[in-house]
């Protein structure tokens, strides 16, 4: 034993350096490995947004804000910057300029017949303007390239653009003053006008167009100038009326169109939403019923009328169709008829530049909201690790009250609020699809997350008798009983985690939301739970709700009278999650019912009360006082009787009171950030990362939206000449998100010189990945006659709806004869058919015969003469 | 006329002028704006409904064209009622109520604008902007006139000297340079090139923070310096011209001959004679400073009265326009009154009675 120990000791003493060295190396290596593993593990486990804190700072002036971003005093500015400044910023490596879809410009024309001749009462003259206006000039010179020509109501960033693109393109609308003049000449002459000295005259007077141009917008002023130029070249006399919006209210919107105070007006539109299925925009822009066409819905005014457009657009708005195909057909008809009518002529869609400092990564370019989207708040970062604080500039910081019933109406407060709550569904920023996160952390459609059963559009399902609905009479939730029907049933699983104040969410929060919608949505004027603004908007929805049933496994079934051809929309309408804890809603309701404040601006103005804004200390104190009273009296709201115990309620009240005491506001939600506070003097709002361990969304969950994976046509191989009647092929290479992809939808059109589509179809994906072929069979090319044709390609990615458009031309030649092939008959020339003529060969034969006869006769004569001598 | 009687008569005159101005403002604003406001409501309601229906989970009424129209009409009528536009502007309910309210300093509620503190009460909105304007514009006016008077007097002591010529040049130049343009250059140079001062004139910390006052002073240094440096030249030039003129007077020559020290002549005789016109300009400048400066405030991002007025006019927020007109008119009339009294003090020839 001693010998063994001695031997071991000897080994150790002799080799101790090696042992120590090896040990150190081992520790060094494994520490790195373990540290990485720990970091990876920590990253994988990390939840919430990257940033610790965001300070939203009010910067009214965009140029100063852009300079602040450049200097690093701001990390981003959530408003578009002037185009000239954007060009400068692009030269600076410290600044990243993001280009987001923006609004659009249009001209609205007065189409009413007036006492003095109105050229725009002629549909043909109106339509001709589409060819008279150089949209490309407006884009390149006035918008400095930040935009695109737009002919119909849907622009290139709108999901429904793809539905109408083909047919709109087939109209061949482009700048063609010669064609425009031809159309105008015909129409004006038909109307009885005469062109004298290059100017249109009617009844001895010049045909004058009163053009109201918005002079408060320098770019629209320039557009007005460009359009005026075109009109004057076409022979019209233009009387420019310059003014701002207030003057436009008076002259354009405030006068009867038949008074002819205006004939044309430069309109500008902002971008309000990004929806896969837009329901009202075509009605808003083309249909008289909406009240946005000349006459403006005023009964006493002479108005533009179009029953077909009214009918078609109403069907789109009200969902009066049974499939997507039917809907697509409707909006195509509306768009095409709207263009032909040209009472509203669209000019351009704008691209709005946003700036961020190069250190601020992870911004998401939402096709609806641009950079100022919830995804940017959650995904924005200074490094790949969690941490750091940023300052984001805002054009406005406080524009309206903060309450989640009928407040948070302006886009600025909505933007910040979106970072404070955790919706169960969101909109894909690049496709408009409704999405959600599944349990494994994957992004799925909401129809995949929730189970939808529907009997729509015409049928109904039975609502279980034990499903609950709020009964206003007994002021309690009651089983609906037998015999109740609904169109659809949506089953979803509720995901409970903690509110910002640390209290876990529960079904009580959802129930309170259902109660509120039913109670306040169905109230009548004079009742304590009536709000003029909220009730009128909530009432139709409250009537559609048929019942709710909570099953034991955290699942909830919602029964509603709603149908949509897209099951995602049905699924989305069945959500019952809450964005604020029930005790806050109950306390706010108590404040309003006791007439200390109102939920809506209309309610506040009508009752001469403050508009409840829980971000402001005074109003938060009102809510706190209500909570205190509810706690002192042990009040449980009627809607939650039997659902929460007294102890649970008091725990909630205590948590909310503590929150208001500490933070000075009553904004409590469950999102990635919580509100630190609003400082009116500094004009800042600060939010901090939600570090609650129950918060569900993993760090970096929305990273895939950082780069919009749009399709890009990289290479097109089209033959310069195609022989008619012979097969031909075109090969195209398409990337999605910078990588070759077989997922793009690539459609094509062949357009003849007259602008008519001769062939169309879809290219097939082939190998290698990213390659697509269009094969034209002989039957296809036989349809082409000799001449020049255009090939137009539209490539769309399933992950980002903005299409890439490419066009090129090629020649079509007549069929070429191969050697040995039967000689085809020569086509008859006009000359051949008009005067019977000999063929070439016959002529040659006759000529040879004649020559032989002449030569023979000559020889015979010569020989005869020689004999005589 | 005794002083007391003068004060009472003058006060009554000024109050009558004040209400006459208010009546005229309401009379001009009323008919012109009512129609425009109603049209504006119509347009905004339609755009708001379109935006509302353009959302992912729109209200259910968006799915029924008739309900959409119904909503539009309901909201429009409600807004018109809330804005008080369902009665004509000359009706006792509107005109009479407005005049009475203003007389009792109830400026009403704004149509659209809100204070940063969340209030729509016109008085609150104005009282939020007014101290900020006083802090910047009135302070810079006071600094300009103090520096200007001091330098003007020094320049007048040696007419034609270097200081005098310098002041003459500065006086003319500063009067022609727009403050907002110089402000932009100052921001570019001092905030982004030298990085000495911040571009934003208000600090990011709340007033309850102990470091707020030093931070505020630091942030407002650049706009304060810009406005003061562009303002003192005119003052100096004015005072210089006045003093030089008065120095030519016979009584000054006599005082010099009597051996009165130069300091005594300047401050005892010259300034006293120069006081009335200077006081007039000082008081009017101080009251004028309360109006702020729209473009200057925009450049320096200073939330003052100038920007408030511009925003109210642009949005046709009539209660705020009326409220601001009332405040400005009252301040102006008060200034006139003060000038009248001070004139009597400085120039015995114009004392009442």
Tab-separated table of C-alpha atoms in Angstrom, chain A residues 119-129 183 187 304 306 336-337 339-342:
chain	number	residue	atom	x	y	z
A	119	UNK	CA	-64.889	69.916	-70.293
A	120	UNK	CA	-64.755	67.319	-67.533
A	121	UNK	CA	-68.413	66.567	-67.957
A	122	UNK	CA	-67.150	64.477	-70.858
A	123	UNK	CA	-65.938	61.063	-69.817
A	124	UNK	CA	-63.625	60.927	-72.801
A	125	UNK	CA	-61.881	64.168	-71.827
A	126	UNK	CA	-61.460	62.913	-68.284
A	127	UNK	CA	-60.051	59.609	-69.463
A	128	UNK	CA	-57.682	61.420	-71.826
A	129	UNK	CA	-55.987	63.026	-68.819
A	183	UNK	CA	-59.071	61.853	-77.678
A	187	UNK	CA	-64.589	64.684	-77.516
A	304	UNK	CA	-71.703	62.507	-59.604
A	306	UNK	CA	-72.793	55.821	-60.979
A	336	UNK	CA	-61.401	49.274	-64.258
A	337	UNK	CA	-64.673	51.175	-64.329
A	339	UNK	CA	-60.281	54.278	-64.288
A	340	UNK	CA	-62.549	54.553	-67.298
A	341	UNK	CA	-64.723	57.064	-65.496
A	342	UNK	CA	-61.635	58.975	-64.313
